[in-house]
Short mmCIF file of N, CA, C and O in Angstrom, two decimals:
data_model
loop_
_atom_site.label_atom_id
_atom_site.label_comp_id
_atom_site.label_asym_id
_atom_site.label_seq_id
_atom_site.Cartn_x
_atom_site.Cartn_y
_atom_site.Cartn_z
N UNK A 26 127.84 80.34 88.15
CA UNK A 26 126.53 80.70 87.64
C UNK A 26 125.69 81.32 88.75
O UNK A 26 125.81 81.13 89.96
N UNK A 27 124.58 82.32 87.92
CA UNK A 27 124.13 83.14 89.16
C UNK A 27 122.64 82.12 89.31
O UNK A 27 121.95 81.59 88.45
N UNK A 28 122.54 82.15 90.80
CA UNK A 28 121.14 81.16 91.16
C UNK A 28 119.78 81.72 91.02
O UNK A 28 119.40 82.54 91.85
N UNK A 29 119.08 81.40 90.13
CA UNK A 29 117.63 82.27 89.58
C UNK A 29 116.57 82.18 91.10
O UNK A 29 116.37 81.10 91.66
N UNK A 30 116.23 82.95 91.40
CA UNK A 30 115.54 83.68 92.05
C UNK A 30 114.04 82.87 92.41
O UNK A 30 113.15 82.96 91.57
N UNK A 31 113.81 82.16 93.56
CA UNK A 31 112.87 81.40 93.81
C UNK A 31 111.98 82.20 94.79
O UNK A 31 112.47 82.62 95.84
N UNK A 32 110.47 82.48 94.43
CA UNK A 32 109.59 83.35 95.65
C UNK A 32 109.22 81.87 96.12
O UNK A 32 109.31 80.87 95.41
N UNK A 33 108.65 81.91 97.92
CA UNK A 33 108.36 81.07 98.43
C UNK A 33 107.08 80.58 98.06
O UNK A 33 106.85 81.06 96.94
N UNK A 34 106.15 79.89 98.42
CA UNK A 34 105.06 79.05 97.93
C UNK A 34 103.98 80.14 98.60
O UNK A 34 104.19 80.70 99.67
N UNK A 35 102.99 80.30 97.91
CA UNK A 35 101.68 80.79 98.35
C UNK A 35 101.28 80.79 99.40
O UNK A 35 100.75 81.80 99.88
N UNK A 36 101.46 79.24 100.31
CA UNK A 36 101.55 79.22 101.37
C UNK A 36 101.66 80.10 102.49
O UNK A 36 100.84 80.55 103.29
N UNK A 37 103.40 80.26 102.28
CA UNK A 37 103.69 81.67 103.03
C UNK A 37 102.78 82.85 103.29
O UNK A 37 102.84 83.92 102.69
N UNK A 38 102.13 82.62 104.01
CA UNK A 38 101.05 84.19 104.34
C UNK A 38 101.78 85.29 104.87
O UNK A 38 101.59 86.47 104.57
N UNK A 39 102.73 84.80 105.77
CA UNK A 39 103.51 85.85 106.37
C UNK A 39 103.90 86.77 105.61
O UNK A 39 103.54 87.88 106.00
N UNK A 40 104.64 86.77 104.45
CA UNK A 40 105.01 87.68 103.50
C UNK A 40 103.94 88.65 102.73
O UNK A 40 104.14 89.76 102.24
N UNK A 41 102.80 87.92 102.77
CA UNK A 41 101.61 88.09 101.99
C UNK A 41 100.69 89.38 102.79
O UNK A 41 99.97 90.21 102.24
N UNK A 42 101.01 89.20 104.44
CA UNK A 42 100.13 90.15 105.66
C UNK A 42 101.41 90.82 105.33
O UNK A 42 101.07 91.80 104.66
N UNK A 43 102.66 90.82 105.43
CA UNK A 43 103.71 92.06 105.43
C UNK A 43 103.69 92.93 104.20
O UNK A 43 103.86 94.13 104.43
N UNK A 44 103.50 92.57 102.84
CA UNK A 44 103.42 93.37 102.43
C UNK A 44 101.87 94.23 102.06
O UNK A 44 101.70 95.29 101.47
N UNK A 45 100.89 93.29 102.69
CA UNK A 45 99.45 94.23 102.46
C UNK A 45 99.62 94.88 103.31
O UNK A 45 99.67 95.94 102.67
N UNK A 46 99.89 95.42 105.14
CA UNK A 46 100.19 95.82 105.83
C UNK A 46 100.75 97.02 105.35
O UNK A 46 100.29 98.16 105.42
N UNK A 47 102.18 96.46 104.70
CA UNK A 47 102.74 98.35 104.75
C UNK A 47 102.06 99.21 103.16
O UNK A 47 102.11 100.40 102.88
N UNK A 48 101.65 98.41 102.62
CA UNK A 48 100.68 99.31 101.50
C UNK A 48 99.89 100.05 102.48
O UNK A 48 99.96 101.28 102.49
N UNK A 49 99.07 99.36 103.39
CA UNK A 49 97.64 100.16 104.04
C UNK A 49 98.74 101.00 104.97
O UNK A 49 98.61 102.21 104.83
N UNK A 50 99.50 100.71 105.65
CA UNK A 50 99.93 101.68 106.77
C UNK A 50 100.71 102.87 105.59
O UNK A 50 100.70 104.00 106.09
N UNK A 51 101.28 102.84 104.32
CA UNK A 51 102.00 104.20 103.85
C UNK A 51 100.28 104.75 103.19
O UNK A 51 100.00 105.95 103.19
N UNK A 52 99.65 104.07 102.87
CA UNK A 52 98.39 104.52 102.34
C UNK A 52 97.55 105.94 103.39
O UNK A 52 97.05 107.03 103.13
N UNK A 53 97.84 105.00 104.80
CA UNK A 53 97.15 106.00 105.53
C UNK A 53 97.97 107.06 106.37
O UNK A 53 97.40 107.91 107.06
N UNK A 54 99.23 106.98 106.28
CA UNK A 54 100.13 108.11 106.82
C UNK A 54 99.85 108.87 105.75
O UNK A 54 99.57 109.91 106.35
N UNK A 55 99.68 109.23 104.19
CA UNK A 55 99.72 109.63 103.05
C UNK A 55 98.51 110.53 103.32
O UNK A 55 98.53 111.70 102.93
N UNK A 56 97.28 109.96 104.10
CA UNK A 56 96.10 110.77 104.87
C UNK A 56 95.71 111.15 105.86
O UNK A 56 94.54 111.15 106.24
N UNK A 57 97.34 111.83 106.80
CA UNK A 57 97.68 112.33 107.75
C UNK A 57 97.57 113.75 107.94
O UNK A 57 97.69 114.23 109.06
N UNK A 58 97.29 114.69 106.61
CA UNK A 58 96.97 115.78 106.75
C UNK A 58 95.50 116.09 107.01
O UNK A 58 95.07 117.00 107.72
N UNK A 59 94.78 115.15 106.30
CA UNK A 59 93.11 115.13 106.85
C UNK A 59 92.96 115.12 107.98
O UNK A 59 92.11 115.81 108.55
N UNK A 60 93.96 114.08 108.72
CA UNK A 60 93.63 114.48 109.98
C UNK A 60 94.12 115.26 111.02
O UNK A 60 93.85 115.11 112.21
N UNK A 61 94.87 116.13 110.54
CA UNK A 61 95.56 116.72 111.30
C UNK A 61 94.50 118.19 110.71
O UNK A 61 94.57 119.13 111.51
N UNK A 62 94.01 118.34 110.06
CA UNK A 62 93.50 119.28 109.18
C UNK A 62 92.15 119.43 110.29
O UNK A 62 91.81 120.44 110.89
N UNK A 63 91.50 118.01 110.34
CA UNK A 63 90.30 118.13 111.70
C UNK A 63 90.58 118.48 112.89
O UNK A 63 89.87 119.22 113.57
N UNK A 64 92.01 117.82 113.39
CA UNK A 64 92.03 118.47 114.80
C UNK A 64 92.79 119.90 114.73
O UNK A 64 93.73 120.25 115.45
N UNK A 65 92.31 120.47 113.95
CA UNK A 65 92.86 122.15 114.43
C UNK A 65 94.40 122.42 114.10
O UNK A 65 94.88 123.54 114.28
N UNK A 66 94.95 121.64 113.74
CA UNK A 66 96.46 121.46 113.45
C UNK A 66 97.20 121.99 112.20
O UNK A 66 96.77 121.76 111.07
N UNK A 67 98.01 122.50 112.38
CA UNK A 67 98.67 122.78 110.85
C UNK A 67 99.39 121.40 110.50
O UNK A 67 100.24 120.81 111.17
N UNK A 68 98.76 120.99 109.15
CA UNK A 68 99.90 119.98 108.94
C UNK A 68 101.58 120.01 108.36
O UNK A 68 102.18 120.63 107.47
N UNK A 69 101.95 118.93 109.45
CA UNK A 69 104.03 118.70 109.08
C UNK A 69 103.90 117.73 108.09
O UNK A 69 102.99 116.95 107.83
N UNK A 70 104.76 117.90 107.70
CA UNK A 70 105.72 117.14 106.65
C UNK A 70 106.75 116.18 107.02
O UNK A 70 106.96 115.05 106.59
N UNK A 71 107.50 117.07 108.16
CA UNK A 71 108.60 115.97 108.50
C UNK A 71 108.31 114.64 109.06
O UNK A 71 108.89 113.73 108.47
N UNK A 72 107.42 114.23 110.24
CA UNK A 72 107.38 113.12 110.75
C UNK A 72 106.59 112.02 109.85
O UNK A 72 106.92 110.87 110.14
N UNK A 73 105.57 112.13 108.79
CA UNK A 73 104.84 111.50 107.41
C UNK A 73 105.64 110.93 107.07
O UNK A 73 105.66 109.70 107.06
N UNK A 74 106.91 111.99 106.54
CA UNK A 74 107.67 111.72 105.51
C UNK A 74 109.04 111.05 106.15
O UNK A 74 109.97 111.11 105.35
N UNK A 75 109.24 110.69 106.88
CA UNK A 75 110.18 109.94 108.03
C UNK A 75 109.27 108.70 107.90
O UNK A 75 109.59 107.99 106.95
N UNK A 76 108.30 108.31 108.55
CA UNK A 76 107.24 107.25 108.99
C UNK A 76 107.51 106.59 107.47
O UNK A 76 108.40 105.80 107.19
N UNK A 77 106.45 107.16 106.53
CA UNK A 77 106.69 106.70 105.01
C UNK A 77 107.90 105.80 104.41
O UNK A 77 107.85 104.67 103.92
N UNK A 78 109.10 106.74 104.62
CA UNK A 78 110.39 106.02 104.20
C UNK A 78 110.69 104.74 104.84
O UNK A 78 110.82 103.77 104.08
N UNK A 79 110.89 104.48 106.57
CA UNK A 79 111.18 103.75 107.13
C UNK A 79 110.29 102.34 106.76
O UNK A 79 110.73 101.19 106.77
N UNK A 80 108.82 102.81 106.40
CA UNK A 80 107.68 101.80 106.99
C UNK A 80 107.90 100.91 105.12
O UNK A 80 107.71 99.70 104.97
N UNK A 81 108.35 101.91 103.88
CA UNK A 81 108.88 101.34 103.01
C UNK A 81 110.00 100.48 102.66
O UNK A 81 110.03 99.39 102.07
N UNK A 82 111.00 101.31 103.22
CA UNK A 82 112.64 100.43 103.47
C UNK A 82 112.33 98.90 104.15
O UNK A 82 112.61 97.83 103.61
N UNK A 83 111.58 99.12 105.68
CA UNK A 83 111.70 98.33 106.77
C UNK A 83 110.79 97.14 106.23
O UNK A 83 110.92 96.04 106.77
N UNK A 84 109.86 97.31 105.18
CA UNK A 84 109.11 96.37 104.78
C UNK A 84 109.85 95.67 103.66
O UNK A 84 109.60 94.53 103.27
N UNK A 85 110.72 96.41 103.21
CA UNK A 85 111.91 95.44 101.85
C UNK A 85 112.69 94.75 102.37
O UNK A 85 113.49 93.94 101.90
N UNK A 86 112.43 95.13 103.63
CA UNK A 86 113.80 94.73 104.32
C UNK A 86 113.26 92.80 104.39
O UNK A 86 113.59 91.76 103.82
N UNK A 87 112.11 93.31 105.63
CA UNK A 87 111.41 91.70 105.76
C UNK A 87 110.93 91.09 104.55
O UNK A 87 110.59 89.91 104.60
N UNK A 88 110.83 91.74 103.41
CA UNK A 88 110.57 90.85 102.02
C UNK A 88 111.72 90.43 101.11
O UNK A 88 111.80 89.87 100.02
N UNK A 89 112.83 91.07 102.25
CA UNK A 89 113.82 90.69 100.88
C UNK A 89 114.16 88.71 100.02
O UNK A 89 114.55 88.32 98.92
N UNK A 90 113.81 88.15 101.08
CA UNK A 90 113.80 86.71 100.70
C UNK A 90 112.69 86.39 99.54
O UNK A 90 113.02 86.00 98.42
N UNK A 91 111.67 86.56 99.85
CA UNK A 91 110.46 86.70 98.80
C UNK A 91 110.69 87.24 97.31
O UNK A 91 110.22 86.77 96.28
N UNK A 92 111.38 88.15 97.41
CA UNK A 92 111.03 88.93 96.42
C UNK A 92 112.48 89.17 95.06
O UNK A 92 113.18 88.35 95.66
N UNK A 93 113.00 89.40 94.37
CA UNK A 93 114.17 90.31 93.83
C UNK A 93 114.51 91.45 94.20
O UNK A 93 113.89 92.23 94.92
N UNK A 94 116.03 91.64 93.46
CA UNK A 94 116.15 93.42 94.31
C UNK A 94 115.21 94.44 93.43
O UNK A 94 114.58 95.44 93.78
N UNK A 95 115.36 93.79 92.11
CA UNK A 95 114.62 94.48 91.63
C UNK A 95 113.09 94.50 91.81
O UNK A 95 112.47 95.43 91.30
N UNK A 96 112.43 93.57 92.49
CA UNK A 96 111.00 93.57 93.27
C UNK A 96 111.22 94.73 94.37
O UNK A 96 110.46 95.69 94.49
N UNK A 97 112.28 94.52 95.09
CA UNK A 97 112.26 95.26 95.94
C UNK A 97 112.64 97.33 95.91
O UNK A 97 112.53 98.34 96.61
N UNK A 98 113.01 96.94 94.83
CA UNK A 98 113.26 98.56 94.47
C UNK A 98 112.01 99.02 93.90
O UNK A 98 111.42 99.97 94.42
N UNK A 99 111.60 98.50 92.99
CA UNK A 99 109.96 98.97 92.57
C UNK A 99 109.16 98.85 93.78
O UNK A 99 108.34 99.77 93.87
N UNK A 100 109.13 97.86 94.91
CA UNK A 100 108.43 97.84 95.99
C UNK A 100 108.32 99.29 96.66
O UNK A 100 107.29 99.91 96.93
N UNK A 101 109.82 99.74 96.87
CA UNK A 101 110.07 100.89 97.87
C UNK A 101 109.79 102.05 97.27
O UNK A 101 109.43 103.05 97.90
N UNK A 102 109.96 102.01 95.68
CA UNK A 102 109.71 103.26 94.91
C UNK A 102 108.07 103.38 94.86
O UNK A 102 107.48 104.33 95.38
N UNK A 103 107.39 102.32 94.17
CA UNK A 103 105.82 102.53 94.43
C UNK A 103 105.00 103.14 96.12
O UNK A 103 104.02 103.86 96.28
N UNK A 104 105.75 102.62 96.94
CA UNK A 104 104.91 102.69 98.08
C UNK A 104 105.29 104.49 98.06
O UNK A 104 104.40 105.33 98.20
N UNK A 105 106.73 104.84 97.87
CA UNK A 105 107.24 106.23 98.47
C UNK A 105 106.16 107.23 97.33
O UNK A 105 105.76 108.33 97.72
N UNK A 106 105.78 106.69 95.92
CA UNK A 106 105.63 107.31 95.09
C UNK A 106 103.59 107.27 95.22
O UNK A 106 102.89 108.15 94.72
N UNK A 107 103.04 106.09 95.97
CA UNK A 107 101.69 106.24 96.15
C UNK A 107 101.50 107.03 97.84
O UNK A 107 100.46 107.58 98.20
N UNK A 108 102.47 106.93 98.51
CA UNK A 108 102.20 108.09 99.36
C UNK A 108 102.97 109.70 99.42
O UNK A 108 102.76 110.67 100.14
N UNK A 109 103.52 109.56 98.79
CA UNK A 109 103.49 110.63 98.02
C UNK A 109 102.52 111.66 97.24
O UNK A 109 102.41 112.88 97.36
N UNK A 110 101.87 110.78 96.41
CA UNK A 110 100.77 111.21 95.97
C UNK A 110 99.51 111.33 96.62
O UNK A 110 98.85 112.35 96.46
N UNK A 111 99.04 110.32 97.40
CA UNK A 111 98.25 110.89 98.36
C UNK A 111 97.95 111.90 99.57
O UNK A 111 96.92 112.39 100.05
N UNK A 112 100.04 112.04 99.99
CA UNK A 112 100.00 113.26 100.78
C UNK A 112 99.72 114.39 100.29
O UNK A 112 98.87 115.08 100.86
N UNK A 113 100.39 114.88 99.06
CA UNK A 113 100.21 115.41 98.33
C UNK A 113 98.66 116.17 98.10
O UNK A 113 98.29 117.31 98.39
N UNK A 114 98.02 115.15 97.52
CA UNK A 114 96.26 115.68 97.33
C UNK A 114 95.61 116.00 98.83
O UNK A 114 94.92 116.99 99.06
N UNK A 115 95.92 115.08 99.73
CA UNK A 115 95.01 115.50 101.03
C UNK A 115 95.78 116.52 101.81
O UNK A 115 95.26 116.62 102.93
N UNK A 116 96.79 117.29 101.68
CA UNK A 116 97.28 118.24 102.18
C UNK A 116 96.40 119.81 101.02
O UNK A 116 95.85 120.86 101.33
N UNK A 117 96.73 119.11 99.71
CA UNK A 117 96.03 120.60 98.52
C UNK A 117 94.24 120.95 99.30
O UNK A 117 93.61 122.00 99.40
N UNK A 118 93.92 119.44 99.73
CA UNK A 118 92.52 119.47 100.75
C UNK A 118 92.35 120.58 101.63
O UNK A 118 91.68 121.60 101.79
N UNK A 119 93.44 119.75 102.22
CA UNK A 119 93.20 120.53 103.98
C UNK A 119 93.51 122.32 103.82
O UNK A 119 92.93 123.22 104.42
N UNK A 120 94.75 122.42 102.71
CA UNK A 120 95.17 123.89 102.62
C UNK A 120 93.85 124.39 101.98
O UNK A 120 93.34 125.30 102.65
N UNK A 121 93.18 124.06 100.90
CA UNK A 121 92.11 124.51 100.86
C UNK A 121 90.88 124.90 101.33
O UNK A 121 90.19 125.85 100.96
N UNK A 122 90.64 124.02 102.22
CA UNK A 122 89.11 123.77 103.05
C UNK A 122 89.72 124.75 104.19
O UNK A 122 88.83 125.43 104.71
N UNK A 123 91.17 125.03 104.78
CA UNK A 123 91.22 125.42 106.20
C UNK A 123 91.18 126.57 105.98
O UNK A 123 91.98 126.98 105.13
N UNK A 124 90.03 127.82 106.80
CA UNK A 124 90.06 129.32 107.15
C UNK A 124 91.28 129.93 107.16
O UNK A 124 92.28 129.63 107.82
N UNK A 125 91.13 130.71 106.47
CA UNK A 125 92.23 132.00 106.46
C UNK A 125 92.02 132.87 107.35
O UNK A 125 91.30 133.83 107.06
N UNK A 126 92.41 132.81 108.24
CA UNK A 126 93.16 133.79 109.49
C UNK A 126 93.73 133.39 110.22
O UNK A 126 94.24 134.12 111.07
#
């Protein structure tokens, strides 16, 4: 028989700072073109979108006890899919607002 799936007690904060943590940290790589948009910079794609994946994976990784796989696949898909979307809009920003020449 397969063993049903126990999350740890409320208690546990640790799990609780790890996963508010990598919400706010993919939240604000997601608003990495704003700032790259202020300092004079053209914004990349590649290093966001590297940072993003890892900081998603690497956080399922430390929740995997906490959580199901299937917690953990919606975990990694939401975070990739809300910074995603935020890179997304604050890049349509920056390409907009930045001078043409």
């Amino acid at each position: 028989m397969a063993a049903q799936h126990q999350p740890p007690p409320l208690s546990d904060i640790s799990g609780s700072l790890i996963f508010s943590f990598s919400w706010l940290l993919v939240m604000s790589i997601g608003l990495m073109p704003l700032v790259e948009g202020a300092l004079d910079r053209s914004p990349s794609i590649t290093m966001p979108t590297t940072i993003a994946f890892l900081v998603a994976v690497g956080s399922a990784v430390l929740l995997r006890r906490r959580y199901s796989w299937i917690g953990l696949v919606l975990h990694i898909f939401g975070q990739i899919a809300i910074w995603l979307s935020l890179f997304v809009m604050s890049l349509a920003v920056v390409l907009v607002l930045l001078p043409s020449g």
